[in-house]
Coordinates of C-alpha atoms in Angstrom, one line a residue:
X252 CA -30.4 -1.1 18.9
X253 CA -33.4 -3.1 17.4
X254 CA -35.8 -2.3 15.3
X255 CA -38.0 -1.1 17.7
X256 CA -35.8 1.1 19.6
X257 CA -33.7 2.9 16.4
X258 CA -33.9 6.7 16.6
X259 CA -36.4 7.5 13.7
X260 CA -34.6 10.4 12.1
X261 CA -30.5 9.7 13.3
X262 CA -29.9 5.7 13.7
X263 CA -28.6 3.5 11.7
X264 CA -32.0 2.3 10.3
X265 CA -33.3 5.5 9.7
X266 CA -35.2 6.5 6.6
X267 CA -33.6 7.9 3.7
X268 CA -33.4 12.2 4.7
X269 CA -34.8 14.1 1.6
X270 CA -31.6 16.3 1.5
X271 CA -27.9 14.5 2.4
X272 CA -24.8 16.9 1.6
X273 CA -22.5 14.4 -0.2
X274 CA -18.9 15.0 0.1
X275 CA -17.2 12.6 -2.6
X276 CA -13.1 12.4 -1.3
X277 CA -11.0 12.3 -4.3
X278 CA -9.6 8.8 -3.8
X279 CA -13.1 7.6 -4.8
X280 CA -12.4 8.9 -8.1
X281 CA -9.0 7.4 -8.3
X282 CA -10.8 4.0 -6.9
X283 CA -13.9 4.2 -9.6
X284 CA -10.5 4.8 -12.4
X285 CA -8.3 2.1 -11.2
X286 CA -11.4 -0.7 -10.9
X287 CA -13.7 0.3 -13.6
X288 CA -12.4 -1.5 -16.5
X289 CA -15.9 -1.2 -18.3
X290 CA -15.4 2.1 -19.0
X291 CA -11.9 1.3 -20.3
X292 CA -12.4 -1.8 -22.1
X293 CA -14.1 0.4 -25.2
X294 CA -11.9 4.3 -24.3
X295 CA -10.9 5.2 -28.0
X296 CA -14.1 3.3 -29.6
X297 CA -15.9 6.6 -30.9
X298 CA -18.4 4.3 -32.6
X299 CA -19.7 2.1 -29.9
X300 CA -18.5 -1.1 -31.2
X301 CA -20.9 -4.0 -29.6
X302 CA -19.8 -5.6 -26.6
X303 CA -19.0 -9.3 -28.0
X304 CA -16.5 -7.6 -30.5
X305 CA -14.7 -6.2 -27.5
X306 CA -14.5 -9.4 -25.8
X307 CA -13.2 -11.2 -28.8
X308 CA -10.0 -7.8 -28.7
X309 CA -9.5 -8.7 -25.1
X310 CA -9.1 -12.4 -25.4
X311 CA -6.7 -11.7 -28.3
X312 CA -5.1 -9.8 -26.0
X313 CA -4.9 -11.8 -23.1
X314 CA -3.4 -14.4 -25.9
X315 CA -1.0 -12.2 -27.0
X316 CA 0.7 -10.3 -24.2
X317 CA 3.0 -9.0 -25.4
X318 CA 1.7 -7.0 -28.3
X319 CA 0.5 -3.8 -27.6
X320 CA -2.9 -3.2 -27.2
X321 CA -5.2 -1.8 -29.6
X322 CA -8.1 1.1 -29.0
X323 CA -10.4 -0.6 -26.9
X324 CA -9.0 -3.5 -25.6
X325 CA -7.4 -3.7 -22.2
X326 CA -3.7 -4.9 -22.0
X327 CA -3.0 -8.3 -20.2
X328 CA -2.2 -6.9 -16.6
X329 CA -5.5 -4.9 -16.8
X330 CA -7.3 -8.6 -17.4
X331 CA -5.8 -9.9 -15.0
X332 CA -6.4 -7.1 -12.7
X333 CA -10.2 -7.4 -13.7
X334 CA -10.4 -11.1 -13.3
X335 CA -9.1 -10.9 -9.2
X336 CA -11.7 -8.2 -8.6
X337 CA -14.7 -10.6 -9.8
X338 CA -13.2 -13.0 -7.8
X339 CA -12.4 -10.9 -4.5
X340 CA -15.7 -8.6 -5.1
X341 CA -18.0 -11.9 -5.9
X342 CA -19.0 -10.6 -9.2
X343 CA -19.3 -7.4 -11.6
X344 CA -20.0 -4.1 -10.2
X345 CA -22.8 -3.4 -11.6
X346 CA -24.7 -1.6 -8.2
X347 CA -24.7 1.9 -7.7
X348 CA -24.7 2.7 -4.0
X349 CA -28.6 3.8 -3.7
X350 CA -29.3 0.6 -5.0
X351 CA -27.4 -1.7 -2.7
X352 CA -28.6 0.3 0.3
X353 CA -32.2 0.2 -0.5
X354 CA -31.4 -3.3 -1.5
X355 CA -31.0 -3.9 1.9
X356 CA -33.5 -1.7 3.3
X357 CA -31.6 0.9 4.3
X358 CA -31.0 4.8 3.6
X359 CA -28.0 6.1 2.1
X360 CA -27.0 7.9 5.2
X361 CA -27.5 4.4 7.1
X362 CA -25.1 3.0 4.7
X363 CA -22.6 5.1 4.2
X364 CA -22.3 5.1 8.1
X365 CA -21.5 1.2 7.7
X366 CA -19.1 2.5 5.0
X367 CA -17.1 4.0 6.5
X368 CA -16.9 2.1 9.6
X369 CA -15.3 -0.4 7.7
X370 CA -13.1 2.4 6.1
X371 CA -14.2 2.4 2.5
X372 CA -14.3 5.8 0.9
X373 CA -17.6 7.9 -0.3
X374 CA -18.3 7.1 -3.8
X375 CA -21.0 9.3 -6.0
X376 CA -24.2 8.3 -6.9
X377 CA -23.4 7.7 -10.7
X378 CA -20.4 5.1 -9.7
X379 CA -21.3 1.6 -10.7
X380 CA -19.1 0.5 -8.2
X381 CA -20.6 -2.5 -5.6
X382 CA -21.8 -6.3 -6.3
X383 CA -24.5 -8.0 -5.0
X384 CA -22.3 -9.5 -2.6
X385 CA -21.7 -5.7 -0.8
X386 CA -25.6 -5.8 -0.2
X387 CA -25.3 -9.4 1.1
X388 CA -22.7 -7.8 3.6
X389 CA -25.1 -4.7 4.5
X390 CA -27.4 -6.7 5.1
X391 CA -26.1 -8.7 7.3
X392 CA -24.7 -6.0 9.6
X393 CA -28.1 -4.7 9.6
X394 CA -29.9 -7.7 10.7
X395 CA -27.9 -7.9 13.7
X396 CA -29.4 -4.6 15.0
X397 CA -32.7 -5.5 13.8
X398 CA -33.5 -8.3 15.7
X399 CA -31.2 -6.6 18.6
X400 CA -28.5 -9.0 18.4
X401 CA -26.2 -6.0 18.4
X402 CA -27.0 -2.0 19.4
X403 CA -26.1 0.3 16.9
X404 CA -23.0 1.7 18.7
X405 CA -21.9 -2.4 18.5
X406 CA -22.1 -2.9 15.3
X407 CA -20.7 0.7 14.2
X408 CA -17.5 -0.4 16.7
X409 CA -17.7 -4.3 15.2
X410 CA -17.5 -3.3 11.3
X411 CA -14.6 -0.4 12.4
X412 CA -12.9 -3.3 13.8
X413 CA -12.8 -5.9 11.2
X414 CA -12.6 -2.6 8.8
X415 CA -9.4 -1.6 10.3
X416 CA -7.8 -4.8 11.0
X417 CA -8.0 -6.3 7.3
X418 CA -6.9 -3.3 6.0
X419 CA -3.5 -3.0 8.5
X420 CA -3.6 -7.1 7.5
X421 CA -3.9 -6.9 3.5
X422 CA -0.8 -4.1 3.3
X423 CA 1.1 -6.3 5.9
X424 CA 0.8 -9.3 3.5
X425 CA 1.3 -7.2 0.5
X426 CA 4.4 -6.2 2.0
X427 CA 5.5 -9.4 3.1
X428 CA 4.8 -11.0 -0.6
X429 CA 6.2 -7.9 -3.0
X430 CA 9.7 -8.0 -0.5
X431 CA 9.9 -12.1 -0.9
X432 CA 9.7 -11.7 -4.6
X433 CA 12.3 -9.2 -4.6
X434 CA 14.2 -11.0 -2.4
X435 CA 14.0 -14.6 -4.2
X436 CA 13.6 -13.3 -7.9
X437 CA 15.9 -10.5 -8.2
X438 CA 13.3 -8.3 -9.3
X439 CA 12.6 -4.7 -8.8
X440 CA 10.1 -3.8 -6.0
X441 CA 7.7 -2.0 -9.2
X442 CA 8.4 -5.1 -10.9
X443 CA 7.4 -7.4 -8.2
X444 CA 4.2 -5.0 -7.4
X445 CA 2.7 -5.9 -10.9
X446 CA 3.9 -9.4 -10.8
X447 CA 1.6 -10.2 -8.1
X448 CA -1.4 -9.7 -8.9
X449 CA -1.0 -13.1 -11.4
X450 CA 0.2 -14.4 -8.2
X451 CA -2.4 -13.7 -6.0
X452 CA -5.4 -15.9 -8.0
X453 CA -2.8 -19.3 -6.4
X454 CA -3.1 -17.8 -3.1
X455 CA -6.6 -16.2 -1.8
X456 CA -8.1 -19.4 -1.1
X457 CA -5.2 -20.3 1.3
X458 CA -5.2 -16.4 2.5
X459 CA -8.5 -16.7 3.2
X460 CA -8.7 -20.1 4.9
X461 CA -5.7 -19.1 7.3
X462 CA -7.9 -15.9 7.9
X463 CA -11.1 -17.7 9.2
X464 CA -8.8 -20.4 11.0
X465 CA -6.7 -17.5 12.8
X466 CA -10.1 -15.8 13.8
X467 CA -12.1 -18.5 15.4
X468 CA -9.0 -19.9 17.4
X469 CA -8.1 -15.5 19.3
X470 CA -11.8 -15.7 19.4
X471 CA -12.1 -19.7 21.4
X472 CA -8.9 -17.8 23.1
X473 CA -10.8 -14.9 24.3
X474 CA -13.8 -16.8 25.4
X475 CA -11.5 -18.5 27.3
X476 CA -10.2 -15.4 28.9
X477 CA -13.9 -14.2 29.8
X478 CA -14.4 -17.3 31.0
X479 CA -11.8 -18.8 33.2
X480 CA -9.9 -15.9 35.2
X481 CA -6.6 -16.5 36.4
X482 CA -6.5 -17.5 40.2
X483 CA -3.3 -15.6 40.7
X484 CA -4.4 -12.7 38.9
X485 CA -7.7 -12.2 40.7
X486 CA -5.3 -12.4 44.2
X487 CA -3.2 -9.8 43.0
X488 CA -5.7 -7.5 41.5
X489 CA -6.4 -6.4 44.8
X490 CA -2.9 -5.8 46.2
X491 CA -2.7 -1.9 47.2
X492 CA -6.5 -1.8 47.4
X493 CA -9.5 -2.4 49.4
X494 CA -12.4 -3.6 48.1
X495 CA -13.5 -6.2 45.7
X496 CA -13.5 -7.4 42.1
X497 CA -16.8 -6.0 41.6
X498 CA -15.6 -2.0 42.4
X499 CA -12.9 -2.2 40.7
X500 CA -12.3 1.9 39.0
X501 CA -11.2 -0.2 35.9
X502 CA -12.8 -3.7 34.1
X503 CA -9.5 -5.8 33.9
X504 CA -6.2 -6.3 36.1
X505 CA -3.0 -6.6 33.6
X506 CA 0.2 -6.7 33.8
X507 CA 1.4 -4.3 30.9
X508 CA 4.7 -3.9 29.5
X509 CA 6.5 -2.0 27.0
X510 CA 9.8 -2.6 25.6
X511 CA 11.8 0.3 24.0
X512 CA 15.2 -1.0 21.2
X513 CA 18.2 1.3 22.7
X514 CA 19.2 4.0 19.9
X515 CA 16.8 3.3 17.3
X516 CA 16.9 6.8 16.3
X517 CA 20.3 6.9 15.7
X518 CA 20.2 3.7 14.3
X519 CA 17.9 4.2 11.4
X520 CA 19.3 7.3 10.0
X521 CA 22.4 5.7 8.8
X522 CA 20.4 2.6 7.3
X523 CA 19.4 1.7 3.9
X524 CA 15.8 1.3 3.4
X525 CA 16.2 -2.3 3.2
X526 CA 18.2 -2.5 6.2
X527 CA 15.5 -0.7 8.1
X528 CA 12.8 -3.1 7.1
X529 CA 14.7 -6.3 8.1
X530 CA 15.6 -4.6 11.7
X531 CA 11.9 -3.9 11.9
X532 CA 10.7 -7.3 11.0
X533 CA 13.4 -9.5 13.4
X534 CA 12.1 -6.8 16.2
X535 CA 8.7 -7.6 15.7
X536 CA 9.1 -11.3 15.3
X537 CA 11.1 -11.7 18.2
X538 CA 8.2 -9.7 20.4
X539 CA 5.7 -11.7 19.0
X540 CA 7.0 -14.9 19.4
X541 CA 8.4 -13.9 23.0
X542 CA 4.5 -12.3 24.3
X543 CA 2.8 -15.1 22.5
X544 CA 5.0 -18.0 23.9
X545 CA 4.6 -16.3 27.7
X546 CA 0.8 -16.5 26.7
X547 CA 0.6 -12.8 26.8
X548 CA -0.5 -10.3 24.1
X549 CA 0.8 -8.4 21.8
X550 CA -1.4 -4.5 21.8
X551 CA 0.7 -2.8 19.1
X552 CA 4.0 -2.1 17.8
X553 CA 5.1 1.4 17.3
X554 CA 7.9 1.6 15.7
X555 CA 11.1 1.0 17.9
X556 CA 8.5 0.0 20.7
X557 CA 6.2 -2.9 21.5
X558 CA 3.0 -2.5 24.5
X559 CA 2.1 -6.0 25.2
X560 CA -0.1 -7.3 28.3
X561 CA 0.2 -10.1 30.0
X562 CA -3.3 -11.9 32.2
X563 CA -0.8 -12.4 35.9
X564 CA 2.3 -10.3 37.5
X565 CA 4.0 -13.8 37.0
X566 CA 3.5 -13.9 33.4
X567 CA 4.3 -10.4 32.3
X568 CA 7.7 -10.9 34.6
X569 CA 8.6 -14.2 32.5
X570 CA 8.0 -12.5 29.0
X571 CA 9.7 -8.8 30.6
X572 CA 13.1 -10.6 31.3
X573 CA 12.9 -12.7 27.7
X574 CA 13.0 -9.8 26.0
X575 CA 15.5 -8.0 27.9
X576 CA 17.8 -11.4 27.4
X577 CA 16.5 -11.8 23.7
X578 CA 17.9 -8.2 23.0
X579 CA 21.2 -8.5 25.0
X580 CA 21.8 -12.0 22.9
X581 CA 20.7 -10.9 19.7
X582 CA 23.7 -10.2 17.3
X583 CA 22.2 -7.8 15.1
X584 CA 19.4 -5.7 17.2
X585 CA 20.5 -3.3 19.7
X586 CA 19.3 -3.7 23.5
X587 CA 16.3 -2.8 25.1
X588 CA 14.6 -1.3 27.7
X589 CA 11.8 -3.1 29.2
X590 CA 9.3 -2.2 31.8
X591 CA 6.5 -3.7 33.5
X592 CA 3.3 -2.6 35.7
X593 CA 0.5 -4.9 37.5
X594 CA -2.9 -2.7 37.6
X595 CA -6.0 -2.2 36.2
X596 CA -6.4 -1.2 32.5
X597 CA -9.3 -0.5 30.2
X598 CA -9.8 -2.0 26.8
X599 CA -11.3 -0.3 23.7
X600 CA -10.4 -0.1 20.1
X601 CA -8.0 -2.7 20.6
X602 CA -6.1 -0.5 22.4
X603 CA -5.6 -0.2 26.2
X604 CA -5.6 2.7 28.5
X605 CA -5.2 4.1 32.1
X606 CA -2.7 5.0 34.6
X607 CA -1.0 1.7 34.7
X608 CA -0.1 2.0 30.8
X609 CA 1.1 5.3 31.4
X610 CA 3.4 4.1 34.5
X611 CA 4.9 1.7 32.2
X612 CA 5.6 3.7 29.7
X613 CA 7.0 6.0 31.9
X614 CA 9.2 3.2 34.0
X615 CA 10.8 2.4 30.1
X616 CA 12.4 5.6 30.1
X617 CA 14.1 5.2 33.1
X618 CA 15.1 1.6 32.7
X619 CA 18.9 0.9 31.9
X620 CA 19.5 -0.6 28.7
X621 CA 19.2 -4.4 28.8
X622 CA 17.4 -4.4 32.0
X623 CA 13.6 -4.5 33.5
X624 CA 11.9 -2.4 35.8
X625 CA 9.1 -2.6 37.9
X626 CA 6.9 -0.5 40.4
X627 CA 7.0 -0.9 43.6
X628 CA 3.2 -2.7 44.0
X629 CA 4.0 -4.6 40.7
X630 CA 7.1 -5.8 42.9
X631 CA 5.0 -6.3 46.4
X632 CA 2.8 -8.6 43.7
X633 CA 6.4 -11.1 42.8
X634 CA 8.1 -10.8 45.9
X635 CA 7.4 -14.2 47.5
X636 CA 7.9 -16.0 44.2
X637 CA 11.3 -17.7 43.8
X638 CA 11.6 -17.1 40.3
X639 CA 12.5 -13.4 40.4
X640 CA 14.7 -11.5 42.1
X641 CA 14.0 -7.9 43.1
X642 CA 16.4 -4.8 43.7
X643 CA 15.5 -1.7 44.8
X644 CA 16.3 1.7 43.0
X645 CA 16.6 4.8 44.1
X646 CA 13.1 6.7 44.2
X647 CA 12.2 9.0 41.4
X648 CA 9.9 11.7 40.6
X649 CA 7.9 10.7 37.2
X650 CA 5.7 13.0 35.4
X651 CA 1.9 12.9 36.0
X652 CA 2.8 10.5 38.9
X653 CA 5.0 12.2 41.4
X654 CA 7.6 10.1 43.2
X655 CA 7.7 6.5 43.0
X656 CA 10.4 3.6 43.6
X657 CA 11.6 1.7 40.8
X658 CA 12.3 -2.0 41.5
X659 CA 14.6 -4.1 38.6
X660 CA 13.1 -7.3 37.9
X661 CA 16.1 -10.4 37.8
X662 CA 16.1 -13.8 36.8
X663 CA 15.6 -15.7 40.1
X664 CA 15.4 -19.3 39.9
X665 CA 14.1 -21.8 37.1
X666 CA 14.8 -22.0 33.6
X667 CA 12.5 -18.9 32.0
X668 CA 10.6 -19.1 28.7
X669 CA 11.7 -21.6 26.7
X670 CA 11.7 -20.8 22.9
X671 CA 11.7 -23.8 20.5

């Protein structure tokens, strides 16, 4: 919402209510301790020593690190640590958080909303704990509703977005760099943890390019998907139907899969943690190179499990049957089940939801290790194409869905994907 059309007293650029009940979380605290090397740069220096002093201690000890560090200097990992954030952060904190939302020319409660879309947690109004580059980010967001670019509801659901994603992204990456180190150095995983952070300064820039390159390229990708519908897939979005595109009960026709490692259970009790990891990362590399290869899309991983969704029957058949083969090849992962359902899905979240998820959830239970199955509309959708090869199961009754028939999906003619 705009400007004009903001609720006075609730949206997003309301004014600032005279009495807001402020619920700090305690991670805040353990944030503001962790970040806030100010404060810890002169703990022990009863006398307020001046700050140029201080600065000449830490320099001494960023020149010595290994000497221990006197009162009221910070030892050489703490440095570093505070040198990253400038970086990262743009700057000091020097901004409490009334400041940087009236910097911006919002409330408090306006802000905090932002906040905590993108997932940060509530800090007090004492904690010196944003930059001027924070406000620069507020501000943004809020322009965007001000001259009605976005609603309010928009940008809530854009900031949660980008909030959540780059936080399930930085872990990944941590991840991924502290179990390389461990892996090439012979290091302890603690070990490795503090190592990083002098390793990181080499690598933001890069991080950070990659980041912006990777978004603009799903984002041409998704235009590209609003704009050019699949022939095929507008043909078979109305099989089982009448009607048009235009009444459809759900926005998008899908084909959605899921595909389910046999005994994972089982499987991960008697592993190491380490052993767990690496049969979770080939399992997810495998889907993800599979989906993306058969130009489909990889929703989420849970686990032992992988949702994917695919814009044609044709194309979620192709990448079904790769990663039933994949498994059944693969020396080291167990099989899988695999199952696959034309229909009409609805997107939010970055999720996906309806009755055709849940059919295809439900068809991965009763798939045979190693194999794919398919309902029968899904089926009436490949039938004439040469490339698969349909058999008939016996009917069954499914939960939420009553009786349906289960078709398995085979490799007809043609080669498949081809993974290079």
């Amino acid at each position: 919402m705009n400007a004009e059309n903001a609720h006075p007293d609730t949206g997003l650029l309301a004014h600032e209510p005279s009495d807001v009940p402020d619920a700090v979380v305690d991670v805040s605290a353990l944030e503001v301790a962790v970040l806030d090397s100010a404060a810890e740069a002169t703990a022990g220096d009863a006398s307020g020593a001046a700050t140029d002093a201080a600065s000449v201690e830490a320099t001494d000890a960023a020149a010595a690190p290994d000497s221990a560090p006197g009162p009221g200097t910070m030892s050489a990992e703490r440095l570093a640590t505070k040198a990253l954030e400038q970086r990262l952060l743009g700057g000091e904190r020097k901004l409490r958080r009334r400041e940087v939302a009236a910097g911006a020319g919002l409330s408090l409660l306006s802000a905090r909303k932002l906040w905590r879309a993108l997932g940060f947690p509530n800090l007090g109004d004492e904690d010196v704990a944003f930059t001027e580059r924070d406000q620069a980010a507020l501000s943004t967001v809020v322009d965007l509703v001000r001259t009605g670019k976005l609603t309010e509801e928009a940008a809530i659901s854009v900031t949660r977005a980008i909030g959540q994603m780059t936080d399930r992204m930085v872990v990944w990456q941590i991840e991924a760099l502290v179990e390389d180190m461990v892996h090439q150095q012979g290091v302890t995983d603690a070990v490795a943890r503090k190592q990083l952070v002098g390793e990181l300064p080499s690598l933001v820039d890069a991080l950070e390019e990659m980041l912006v390159y990777s978004w603009r390229r799903q984002l041409n990708a998704g235009v590209q998907r609003l704009a050019v519908r699949a022939e095929a897939g507008l043909a078979s979005s109305e099989e089982g139907r009448e009607g048009d595109e235009d009444d459809a009960p759900l926005p998008l026709a899908r084909a959605v899969g899921f595909a389910d490692l046999v005994s994972y259970t089982s499987l991960s009790r008697r592993m190491n943690e380490k052993t767990l990891a690496q049969l979770v990362q080939r399992f997810e590399n495998k889907c993800a190179e599979i989906i993306s290869v058969g130009g489909g899309r990889l929703v989420k991983t849970v686990g032992d499990e992988v949702l994917y969704i695919a814009e044609t029957p044709a194309a979620g058949a192709e990448i079904s049957l790769a990663l039933a083969q994949a498994f059944n090849e693969d020396e080291i992962l167990p099989q899988a089940r695999v199952a696959m359902v034309w229909g009409r899905i609805l997107s939010r979240l970055g999720d996906i939801y309806g009755p055709t998820v849940n059919l295809a959830a439900r068809l991965t239970a009763l798939a045979d290790p190693g194999t794919v199955l398919v309902d029968s509309m899904t089926a009436a959708a490949l039938e004439h194409d040469e490339r698969f090869v349909l058999l008939p199961r016996d009917a069954e009754n499914v939960r939420g869905f009553g009786e349906i028939h289960p078709v398995e999906l085979q490799r007809g003619s043609g080669k498949g994907l081809v993974l290079d």
